[in-house]
């Protein structure tokens, strides 16, 4: 297999983005929404999903103009090399910071729920080494992995939740639209954290063999992820109630913890579900980590992206050790999503699309 020449379909790109988004956002989504807007969380989620869909379409239109190019190349040609370089380096830092926080969350949750006596450092290094193995194989194996994991994660999550449906109290979703409209609007950016992953289209679209179909498949990915979020949110809030949902650190995991499958051969459902969730988080780490190594290889004009995978590992590892506890991890995640995510998910794609429209630059060829 020739490195850096891997090709994926637009459908595979959609799945890569879907597993990235789910791994990041599904853990804290119910708590964050109920904390901010109470029973109107589903309204905010609906609005955020619509905006995420619009942003995904904006990025799809942008990347279609620059086939086989990543944001490293087309940002330099649109806004100049110095600014393009700053944006690319910032994107690299963004990928690395998010990867580090994902690794730390994996370590904290695995230690708390599964491997109580294993040092968190060992858990994190194990995950990083597994990620390195897949990332060094290129984008094509990553896409195949996403094809396997996404339907498995979604199907198992839905099937396992089904036994609790008769116990749900839908009155926990009332009253509807009690929250002031200004508060609902202010809550939308907070929920955007749950859709982090769309921006990786700025990097991975360079590998897509039929860029004309990116719009369709990425839209499908955002709609699917939004549906999963909505399902988890409604089940969590109606099961625990508003007050309890805001006091549980990982409400989605606690939801699965309370499930008792009738006549099931799996006794410890909690461990089984966390195992499935780890697969999803693993894919989130892989895509972000791969994104970081790809940016560096494009900046340095290297023929091989995988040269940079191992040197990046200690950087991610040591950043992951910086937070003192899980509360600080959540604070860092909020800061990253509030500033860097807002820029790379929303502002940068819109800015580059507007500039590209003015320059009338298409197909990666300079117009003047």
mmCIF file of C-alpha atoms in Angstrom:
data_model
loop_
_atom_site.group_PDB
_atom_site.id
_atom_site.type_symbol
_atom_site.label_atom_id
_atom_site.label_comp_id
_atom_site.label_asym_id
_atom_site.label_seq_id
_atom_site.Cartn_x
_atom_site.Cartn_y
_atom_site.Cartn_z
ATOM 1 C CA UNK A 1 0.000 0.000 0.000
ATOM 2 C CA UNK A 2 1.389 3.347 -1.007
ATOM 3 C CA UNK A 3 1.449 5.762 1.912
ATOM 4 C CA UNK A 4 -0.240 9.138 1.690
ATOM 5 C CA UNK A 5 -1.970 7.943 -1.432
ATOM 6 C CA UNK A 6 -4.836 6.157 0.287
ATOM 7 C CA UNK A 7 -8.286 6.743 -1.049
ATOM 8 C CA UNK A 8 -11.633 6.572 0.708
ATOM 9 C CA UNK A 9 -15.215 7.027 -0.442
ATOM 10 C CA UNK A 10 -17.413 9.926 0.632
ATOM 11 C CA UNK A 11 -19.548 7.393 2.538
ATOM 12 C CA UNK A 12 -16.485 6.321 4.521
ATOM 13 C CA UNK A 13 -15.659 9.967 5.204
ATOM 14 C CA UNK A 14 -19.162 10.420 6.642
ATOM 15 C CA UNK A 15 -18.665 7.417 8.933
ATOM 16 C CA UNK A 16 -15.264 8.675 10.103
ATOM 17 C CA UNK A 17 -16.824 12.007 11.061
ATOM 18 C CA UNK A 18 -19.778 10.262 12.742
ATOM 19 C CA UNK A 19 -17.641 8.082 15.027
ATOM 20 C CA UNK A 20 -15.476 11.088 15.875
ATOM 21 C CA UNK A 21 -18.483 13.177 16.925
ATOM 22 C CA UNK A 22 -20.113 10.421 19.001
ATOM 23 C CA UNK A 23 -16.951 9.568 20.889
ATOM 24 C CA UNK A 24 -16.479 13.173 21.949
ATOM 25 C CA UNK A 25 -19.947 14.330 22.821
ATOM 26 C CA UNK A 26 -22.090 11.482 24.026
ATOM 27 C CA UNK A 27 -20.730 11.292 27.578
ATOM 28 C CA UNK A 28 -21.553 14.743 28.863
ATOM 29 C CA UNK A 29 -24.333 15.873 26.539
ATOM 30 C CA UNK A 30 -27.336 15.129 28.844
ATOM 31 C CA UNK A 31 -25.708 16.813 31.866
ATOM 32 C CA UNK A 32 -24.573 19.890 29.945
ATOM 33 C CA UNK A 33 -27.987 20.436 28.381
ATOM 34 C CA UNK A 34 -30.036 19.939 31.519
ATOM 35 C CA UNK A 35 -27.692 22.189 33.510
ATOM 36 C CA UNK A 36 -28.188 25.059 31.102
ATOM 37 C CA UNK A 37 -31.790 24.851 29.888
ATOM 38 C CA UNK A 38 -33.531 22.185 31.983
ATOM 39 C CA UNK A 39 -36.358 20.348 30.177
ATOM 40 C CA UNK A 40 -35.796 22.323 26.960
ATOM 41 C CA UNK A 41 -32.523 20.527 26.262
ATOM 42 C CA UNK A 42 -34.036 18.711 23.293
ATOM 43 C CA UNK A 43 -34.988 22.074 21.732
ATOM 44 C CA UNK A 44 -31.411 23.336 22.000
ATOM 45 C CA UNK A 45 -30.097 20.049 20.627
ATOM 46 C CA UNK A 46 -32.468 20.304 17.668
ATOM 47 C CA UNK A 47 -31.269 23.836 16.877
ATOM 48 C CA UNK A 48 -27.596 22.896 17.357
ATOM 49 C CA UNK A 49 -28.045 19.890 15.046
ATOM 50 C CA UNK A 50 -29.538 22.129 12.367
ATOM 51 C CA UNK A 51 -26.621 24.578 12.636
ATOM 52 C CA UNK A 52 -24.140 21.684 12.589
ATOM 53 C CA UNK A 53 -25.791 20.466 9.390
ATOM 54 C CA UNK A 54 -25.471 23.911 7.814
ATOM 55 C CA UNK A 55 -21.804 24.139 8.851
ATOM 56 C CA UNK A 56 -21.169 20.654 7.459
ATOM 57 C CA UNK A 57 -22.655 21.740 4.124
ATOM 58 C CA UNK A 58 -20.506 24.905 4.147
ATOM 59 C CA UNK A 59 -17.366 22.822 4.671
ATOM 60 C CA UNK A 60 -18.488 20.348 2.008
ATOM 61 C CA UNK A 61 -18.909 23.153 -0.533
ATOM 62 C CA UNK A 62 -15.503 24.562 0.421
ATOM 63 C CA UNK A 63 -13.533 21.313 0.176
ATOM 64 C CA UNK A 64 -15.219 20.399 -3.104
ATOM 65 C CA UNK A 65 -13.431 23.388 -4.648
ATOM 66 C CA UNK A 66 -10.065 21.957 -3.636
ATOM 67 C CA UNK A 67 -9.962 18.240 -4.420
ATOM 68 C CA UNK A 68 -6.923 16.366 -3.095
ATOM 69 C CA UNK A 69 -5.921 19.348 -0.954
ATOM 70 C CA UNK A 70 -6.093 19.756 2.804
ATOM 71 C CA UNK A 71 -6.679 23.014 4.650
ATOM 72 C CA UNK A 72 -2.876 23.337 4.896
ATOM 73 C CA UNK A 73 -2.631 23.854 1.130
ATOM 74 C CA UNK A 74 -5.805 25.740 0.272
ATOM 75 C CA UNK A 75 -5.702 28.108 3.261
ATOM 76 C CA UNK A 76 -2.190 29.209 2.181
ATOM 77 C CA UNK A 77 -3.342 29.879 -1.365
ATOM 78 C CA UNK A 78 -6.434 31.752 -0.214
ATOM 79 C CA UNK A 79 -5.088 33.955 2.581
ATOM 80 C CA UNK A 80 -1.331 33.799 2.036
ATOM 81 C CA UNK A 81 1.387 31.515 3.338
ATOM 82 C CA UNK A 82 2.088 33.238 6.685
ATOM 83 C CA UNK A 83 -1.551 33.240 7.769
ATOM 84 C CA UNK A 84 -2.116 29.806 6.279
ATOM 85 C CA UNK A 85 0.839 28.499 8.255
ATOM 86 C CA UNK A 86 -0.496 29.987 11.504
ATOM 87 C CA UNK A 87 -3.896 28.417 10.884
ATOM 88 C CA UNK A 88 -2.320 25.044 10.085
ATOM 89 C CA UNK A 89 -0.137 25.065 13.204
ATOM 90 C CA UNK A 90 -3.165 26.093 15.259
ATOM 91 C CA UNK A 91 -5.122 23.200 13.765
ATOM 92 C CA UNK A 92 -2.295 20.840 14.695
ATOM 93 C CA UNK A 93 -2.320 22.107 18.295
ATOM 94 C CA UNK A 94 -6.096 21.757 18.365
ATOM 95 C CA UNK A 95 -5.914 18.104 17.226
ATOM 96 C CA UNK A 96 -3.189 17.297 19.738
ATOM 97 C CA UNK A 97 -4.948 18.970 22.676
ATOM 98 C CA UNK A 98 -8.199 17.191 21.933
ATOM 99 C CA UNK A 99 -6.368 13.878 21.507
ATOM 100 C CA UNK A 100 -4.696 14.362 24.888
ATOM 101 C CA UNK A 101 -7.986 15.088 26.645
ATOM 102 C CA UNK A 102 -9.580 12.038 25.018
ATOM 103 C CA UNK A 103 -6.723 9.871 26.269
ATOM 104 C CA UNK A 104 -7.097 11.257 29.795
ATOM 105 C CA UNK A 105 -10.873 10.702 29.818
ATOM 106 C CA UNK A 106 -10.306 7.146 28.620
ATOM 107 C CA UNK A 107 -7.840 6.584 31.471
ATOM 108 C CA UNK A 108 -10.137 8.066 34.120
ATOM 109 C CA UNK A 109 -13.255 6.156 33.075
ATOM 110 C CA UNK A 110 -11.500 2.841 32.459
ATOM 111 C CA UNK A 111 -9.839 3.042 35.860
ATOM 112 C CA UNK A 112 -13.083 3.981 37.603
ATOM 113 C CA UNK A 113 -15.353 1.410 35.965
ATOM 114 C CA UNK A 114 -13.181 -1.465 34.740
ATOM 115 C CA UNK A 115 -9.558 -1.677 35.907
ATOM 116 C CA UNK A 116 -9.489 -0.226 39.409
ATOM 117 C CA UNK A 117 -5.940 -1.276 40.277
ATOM 118 C CA UNK A 118 -4.243 -0.478 36.988
ATOM 119 C CA UNK A 119 -2.225 2.777 36.935
ATOM 120 C CA UNK A 120 -3.836 5.365 34.709
ATOM 121 C CA UNK A 121 -0.501 5.921 32.944
ATOM 122 C CA UNK A 122 -0.462 2.298 31.789
ATOM 123 C CA UNK A 123 -4.016 2.591 30.483
ATOM 124 C CA UNK A 124 -3.243 5.750 28.524
ATOM 125 C CA UNK A 125 -0.031 4.394 26.987
ATOM 126 C CA UNK A 126 -1.821 1.210 25.957
ATOM 127 C CA UNK A 127 -4.511 3.182 24.146
ATOM 128 C CA UNK A 128 -1.942 5.439 22.480
ATOM 129 C CA UNK A 129 0.105 2.495 21.203
ATOM 130 C CA UNK A 130 -3.003 0.842 19.777
ATOM 131 C CA UNK A 131 -3.905 4.133 18.084
ATOM 132 C CA UNK A 132 -0.389 4.487 16.651
ATOM 133 C CA UNK A 133 -0.630 1.034 15.078
ATOM 134 C CA UNK A 134 -3.821 1.969 13.215
ATOM 135 C CA UNK A 135 -2.769 5.511 12.317
ATOM 136 C CA UNK A 136 0.499 4.365 10.752
ATOM 137 C CA UNK A 137 -1.516 2.121 8.429
ATOM 138 C CA UNK A 138 -3.135 5.163 6.792
ATOM 139 C CA UNK A 139 -6.586 6.603 6.224
ATOM 140 C CA UNK A 140 -7.996 3.568 4.426
ATOM 141 C CA UNK A 141 -7.820 1.144 7.398
ATOM 142 C CA UNK A 142 -9.179 3.925 9.634
ATOM 143 C CA UNK A 143 -12.175 4.263 7.320
ATOM 144 C CA UNK A 144 -12.775 0.510 7.348
ATOM 145 C CA UNK A 145 -12.600 0.499 11.125
ATOM 146 C CA UNK A 146 -15.198 3.296 11.242
ATOM 147 C CA UNK A 147 -17.436 1.243 8.931
ATOM 148 C CA UNK A 148 -17.394 -1.588 11.464
ATOM 149 C CA UNK A 149 -17.600 0.417 14.676
ATOM 150 C CA UNK A 150 -20.304 3.002 13.913
ATOM 151 C CA UNK A 151 -23.218 0.593 13.269
ATOM 152 C CA UNK A 152 -22.081 -1.670 16.126
ATOM 153 C CA UNK A 153 -21.985 1.195 18.648
ATOM 154 C CA UNK A 154 -25.336 2.658 17.590
ATOM 155 C CA UNK A 155 -27.168 -0.663 17.326
ATOM 156 C CA UNK A 156 -25.955 -2.022 20.668
ATOM 157 C CA UNK A 157 -26.650 1.260 22.462
ATOM 158 C CA UNK A 158 -30.232 1.356 21.188
ATOM 159 C CA UNK A 159 -30.944 -2.343 21.799
ATOM 160 C CA UNK A 160 -29.602 -2.288 25.352
ATOM 161 C CA UNK A 161 -31.654 0.779 26.259
ATOM 162 C CA UNK A 162 -34.921 -0.761 25.031
ATOM 163 C CA UNK A 163 -35.673 -2.636 28.351
ATOM 164 C CA UNK A 164 -35.793 0.660 30.292
ATOM 165 C CA UNK A 165 -38.298 2.346 27.969
ATOM 166 C CA UNK A 166 -41.377 1.281 30.024
ATOM 167 C CA UNK A 167 -39.784 2.877 33.120
ATOM 168 C CA UNK A 168 -39.302 6.323 31.571
ATOM 169 C CA UNK A 169 -41.203 9.287 32.976
ATOM 170 C CA UNK A 170 -41.936 11.656 30.105
ATOM 171 C CA UNK A 171 -43.216 14.342 32.484
ATOM 172 C CA UNK A 172 -39.529 15.104 33.178
ATOM 173 C CA UNK A 173 -39.508 16.803 29.772
ATOM 174 C CA UNK A 174 -42.224 19.251 30.833
ATOM 175 C CA UNK A 175 -42.903 22.130 30.699
ATOM 176 C CA UNK A 176 -41.893 22.696 27.082
ATOM 177 C CA UNK A 177 -40.332 26.013 26.043
ATOM 178 C CA UNK A 178 -40.313 27.408 29.565
ATOM 179 C CA UNK A 179 -36.719 28.605 29.111
ATOM 180 C CA UNK A 180 -36.356 32.192 27.785
ATOM 181 C CA UNK A 181 -35.419 32.273 24.102
ATOM 182 C CA UNK A 182 -32.253 34.281 24.853
ATOM 183 C CA UNK A 183 -31.029 31.531 27.189
ATOM 184 C CA UNK A 184 -31.748 28.894 24.546
ATOM 185 C CA UNK A 185 -29.728 30.828 21.961
ATOM 186 C CA UNK A 186 -26.819 31.256 24.406
ATOM 187 C CA UNK A 187 -26.832 27.503 25.096
ATOM 188 C CA UNK A 188 -26.381 26.515 21.437
ATOM 189 C CA UNK A 189 -22.582 27.209 21.275
ATOM 190 C CA UNK A 190 -22.063 25.068 24.384
ATOM 191 C CA UNK A 191 -23.651 22.079 22.675
ATOM 192 C CA UNK A 192 -21.484 22.567 19.621
ATOM 193 C CA UNK A 193 -18.802 20.685 21.520
ATOM 194 C CA UNK A 194 -20.843 17.550 20.851
ATOM 195 C CA UNK A 195 -20.432 18.033 17.106
ATOM 196 C CA UNK A 196 -16.670 18.448 17.197
ATOM 197 C CA UNK A 197 -15.270 16.313 14.407
ATOM 198 C CA UNK A 198 -16.998 17.982 11.447
ATOM 199 C CA UNK A 199 -13.950 20.188 10.940
ATOM 200 C CA UNK A 200 -11.794 17.137 10.168
ATOM 201 C CA UNK A 201 -13.449 17.273 6.755
ATOM 202 C CA UNK A 202 -10.982 20.100 6.043
ATOM 203 C CA UNK A 203 -8.247 17.449 6.201
ATOM 204 C CA UNK A 204 -9.750 14.109 5.188
ATOM 205 C CA UNK A 205 -11.652 15.285 2.094
ATOM 206 C CA UNK A 206 -8.277 15.265 0.309
ATOM 207 C CA UNK A 207 -8.489 11.457 0.248
ATOM 208 C CA UNK A 208 -12.039 11.172 -1.091
ATOM 209 C CA UNK A 209 -12.304 9.744 -4.585
ATOM 210 C CA UNK A 210 -15.728 11.251 -5.394
ATOM 211 C CA UNK A 211 -15.830 14.716 -3.743
ATOM 212 C CA UNK A 212 -19.142 15.491 -5.460
ATOM 213 C CA UNK A 213 -20.868 13.111 -3.003
ATOM 214 C CA UNK A 214 -19.316 14.504 0.179
ATOM 215 C CA UNK A 215 -22.271 16.800 0.847
ATOM 216 C CA UNK A 216 -24.798 13.953 0.820
ATOM 217 C CA UNK A 217 -22.896 11.552 3.034
ATOM 218 C CA UNK A 218 -21.692 14.131 5.542
ATOM 219 C CA UNK A 219 -25.259 15.425 5.913
ATOM 220 C CA UNK A 220 -26.368 11.868 6.592
ATOM 221 C CA UNK A 221 -23.634 11.517 9.241
ATOM 222 C CA UNK A 222 -24.710 14.688 11.074
ATOM 223 C CA UNK A 223 -28.375 13.621 11.007
ATOM 224 C CA UNK A 224 -27.522 10.151 12.319
ATOM 225 C CA UNK A 225 -25.368 11.527 15.140
ATOM 226 C CA UNK A 226 -28.072 14.061 16.052
ATOM 227 C CA UNK A 227 -30.653 11.246 16.217
ATOM 228 C CA UNK A 228 -28.394 9.214 18.536
ATOM 229 C CA UNK A 229 -27.816 12.249 20.771
ATOM 230 C CA UNK A 230 -31.545 12.985 20.927
ATOM 231 C CA UNK A 231 -32.329 9.390 21.855
ATOM 232 C CA UNK A 232 -29.697 9.301 24.622
ATOM 233 C CA UNK A 233 -30.741 12.728 25.947
ATOM 234 C CA UNK A 234 -34.450 11.920 26.165
ATOM 235 C CA UNK A 235 -33.887 8.501 27.730
ATOM 236 C CA UNK A 236 -31.407 9.884 30.283
ATOM 237 C CA UNK A 237 -33.560 12.830 31.375
ATOM 238 C CA UNK A 238 -36.769 10.806 31.563
ATOM 239 C CA UNK A 239 -34.990 8.057 33.500
ATOM 240 C CA UNK A 240 -33.052 10.132 36.057
ATOM 241 C CA UNK A 241 -35.046 13.365 36.118
ATOM 242 C CA UNK A 242 -33.680 16.879 35.697
ATOM 243 C CA UNK A 243 -32.010 17.287 39.085
ATOM 244 C CA UNK A 244 -30.177 13.975 39.101
ATOM 245 C CA UNK A 245 -29.083 14.375 35.449
ATOM 246 C CA UNK A 246 -27.254 17.592 36.332
ATOM 247 C CA UNK A 247 -25.399 15.996 39.261
ATOM 248 C CA UNK A 248 -24.033 12.906 37.507
ATOM 249 C CA UNK A 249 -20.600 13.356 35.927
ATOM 250 C CA UNK A 250 -21.156 10.817 33.130
ATOM 251 C CA UNK A 251 -24.960 10.478 32.857
ATOM 252 C CA UNK A 252 -24.830 8.373 29.677
ATOM 253 C CA UNK A 253 -22.624 5.766 31.348
ATOM 254 C CA UNK A 254 -24.743 5.804 34.507
ATOM 255 C CA UNK A 255 -27.796 5.176 32.352
ATOM 256 C CA UNK A 256 -26.311 1.959 30.993
ATOM 257 C CA UNK A 257 -25.167 1.062 34.495
ATOM 258 C CA UNK A 258 -28.777 0.898 35.699
ATOM 259 C CA UNK A 259 -29.933 -1.418 32.943
ATOM 260 C CA UNK A 260 -30.774 -4.976 33.845
ATOM 261 C CA UNK A 261 -31.313 -7.142 30.791
ATOM 262 C CA UNK A 262 -34.048 -9.714 31.461
ATOM 263 C CA UNK A 263 -32.732 -13.255 30.946
ATOM 264 C CA UNK A 264 -29.524 -11.960 29.434
ATOM 265 C CA UNK A 265 -26.348 -14.000 29.422
ATOM 266 C CA UNK A 266 -24.325 -10.826 30.050
ATOM 267 C CA UNK A 267 -24.319 -10.082 33.772
ATOM 268 C CA UNK A 268 -22.112 -7.011 33.861
ATOM 269 C CA UNK A 269 -23.814 -4.830 31.233
ATOM 270 C CA UNK A 270 -21.929 -1.788 32.451
ATOM 271 C CA UNK A 271 -18.526 -3.260 31.585
ATOM 272 C CA UNK A 272 -19.832 -4.448 28.231
ATOM 273 C CA UNK A 273 -21.155 -0.978 27.362
ATOM 274 C CA UNK A 274 -17.958 0.749 28.459
ATOM 275 C CA UNK A 275 -16.068 -1.654 26.207
ATOM 276 C CA UNK A 276 -18.251 -0.576 23.292
ATOM 277 C CA UNK A 277 -17.847 3.081 24.204
ATOM 278 C CA UNK A 278 -14.051 2.642 24.322
ATOM 279 C CA UNK A 279 -14.181 1.547 20.682
ATOM 280 C CA UNK A 280 -15.954 4.785 19.816
ATOM 281 C CA UNK A 281 -13.521 6.899 21.838
ATOM 282 C CA UNK A 282 -10.630 5.016 20.269
ATOM 283 C CA UNK A 283 -11.834 6.080 16.829
ATOM 284 C CA UNK A 284 -12.122 9.694 17.999
ATOM 285 C CA UNK A 285 -8.531 9.576 19.196
ATOM 286 C CA UNK A 286 -7.356 7.924 15.991
ATOM 287 C CA UNK A 287 -8.948 10.519 13.702
ATOM 288 C CA UNK A 288 -7.684 13.499 15.712
ATOM 289 C CA UNK A 289 -4.221 11.989 16.107
ATOM 290 C CA UNK A 290 -4.092 11.130 12.408
ATOM 291 C CA UNK A 291 -5.214 14.690 11.636
ATOM 292 C CA UNK A 292 -2.336 16.113 13.675
ATOM 293 C CA UNK A 293 0.290 13.946 11.992
ATOM 294 C CA UNK A 294 -1.176 14.713 8.568
ATOM 295 C CA UNK A 295 -0.972 18.472 9.160
ATOM 296 C CA UNK A 296 2.686 18.255 10.156
ATOM 297 C CA UNK A 297 3.534 16.118 7.136
ATOM 298 C CA UNK A 298 1.786 18.592 4.800
ATOM 299 C CA UNK A 299 3.473 21.601 6.429
ATOM 300 C CA UNK A 300 6.903 19.973 6.060
ATOM 301 C CA UNK A 301 5.964 18.623 2.617
ATOM 302 C CA UNK A 302 6.882 15.107 3.647
ATOM 303 C CA UNK A 303 5.898 12.206 1.414
ATOM 304 C CA UNK A 304 5.092 10.037 4.406
ATOM 305 C CA UNK A 305 2.593 11.024 7.104
ATOM 306 C CA UNK A 306 3.439 8.061 9.326
ATOM 307 C CA UNK A 307 6.969 9.350 10.047
ATOM 308 C CA UNK A 308 5.408 11.821 12.497
ATOM 309 C CA UNK A 309 3.049 9.511 14.351
ATOM 310 C CA UNK A 310 5.481 8.138 16.945
ATOM 311 C CA UNK A 311 7.226 11.471 17.720
ATOM 312 C CA UNK A 312 3.821 12.990 18.518
ATOM 313 C CA UNK A 313 2.937 10.251 21.025
ATOM 314 C CA UNK A 314 4.939 11.613 24.010
ATOM 315 C CA UNK A 315 3.509 15.095 23.393
ATOM 316 C CA UNK A 316 -0.057 13.772 23.676
ATOM 317 C CA UNK A 317 0.857 11.629 26.659
ATOM 318 C CA UNK A 318 2.413 14.413 28.727
ATOM 319 C CA UNK A 319 -0.366 16.897 27.902
ATOM 320 C CA UNK A 320 -2.882 14.256 29.008
ATOM 321 C CA UNK A 321 -1.175 14.112 32.414
ATOM 322 C CA UNK A 322 -1.420 17.867 33.030
ATOM 323 C CA UNK A 323 -4.973 18.059 34.521
ATOM 324 C CA UNK A 324 -5.065 17.233 38.235
ATOM 325 C CA UNK A 325 -8.451 15.531 38.097
ATOM 326 C CA UNK A 326 -11.449 14.839 35.903
ATOM 327 C CA UNK A 327 -13.065 18.184 36.800
ATOM 328 C CA UNK A 328 -10.025 19.989 35.420
ATOM 329 C CA UNK A 329 -10.181 17.849 32.272
ATOM 330 C CA UNK A 330 -13.763 19.052 31.781
ATOM 331 C CA UNK A 331 -12.634 22.669 32.264
ATOM 332 C CA UNK A 332 -9.869 22.273 29.662
ATOM 333 C CA UNK A 333 -12.301 20.626 27.261
ATOM 334 C CA UNK A 334 -14.676 23.566 27.683
ATOM 335 C CA UNK A 335 -11.880 26.049 26.965
ATOM 336 C CA UNK A 336 -10.751 24.160 23.862
ATOM 337 C CA UNK A 337 -14.283 23.876 22.514
ATOM 338 C CA UNK A 338 -15.218 27.469 23.348
ATOM 339 C CA UNK A 339 -12.260 29.006 21.560
ATOM 340 C CA UNK A 340 -10.491 26.638 19.168
ATOM 341 C CA UNK A 341 -13.566 24.622 18.145
ATOM 342 C CA UNK A 342 -15.590 27.745 17.489
ATOM 343 C CA UNK A 343 -12.843 29.005 15.207
ATOM 344 C CA UNK A 344 -12.080 25.786 13.315
ATOM 345 C CA UNK A 345 -15.633 24.447 13.111
ATOM 346 C CA UNK A 346 -17.499 27.664 12.305
ATOM 347 C CA UNK A 347 -15.433 30.759 11.592
ATOM 348 C CA UNK A 348 -12.596 29.351 9.473
ATOM 349 C CA UNK A 349 -14.752 27.393 6.964
ATOM 350 C CA UNK A 350 -17.087 30.360 6.446
ATOM 351 C CA UNK A 351 -14.162 32.764 6.053
ATOM 352 C CA UNK A 352 -12.348 30.542 3.547
ATOM 353 C CA UNK A 353 -15.526 29.887 1.566
ATOM 354 C CA UNK A 354 -16.245 33.603 1.269
ATOM 355 C CA UNK A 355 -12.666 34.341 0.170
ATOM 356 C CA UNK A 356 -12.673 31.454 -2.312
ATOM 357 C CA UNK A 357 -15.920 32.755 -3.793
ATOM 358 C CA UNK A 358 -14.331 36.142 -4.328
ATOM 359 C CA UNK A 359 -11.255 34.648 -5.884
ATOM 360 C CA UNK A 360 -13.331 32.255 -8.006
ATOM 361 C CA UNK A 361 -10.697 29.630 -7.434
ATOM 362 C CA UNK A 362 -11.687 26.083 -8.304
ATOM 363 C CA UNK A 363 -10.092 22.672 -8.581
ATOM 364 C CA UNK A 364 -6.934 23.641 -6.763
ATOM 365 C CA UNK A 365 -5.709 25.715 -9.705
ATOM 366 C CA UNK A 366 -4.748 29.307 -9.309
ATOM 367 C CA UNK A 367 -7.040 31.654 -11.169
ATOM 368 C CA UNK A 368 -4.528 34.452 -11.379
#
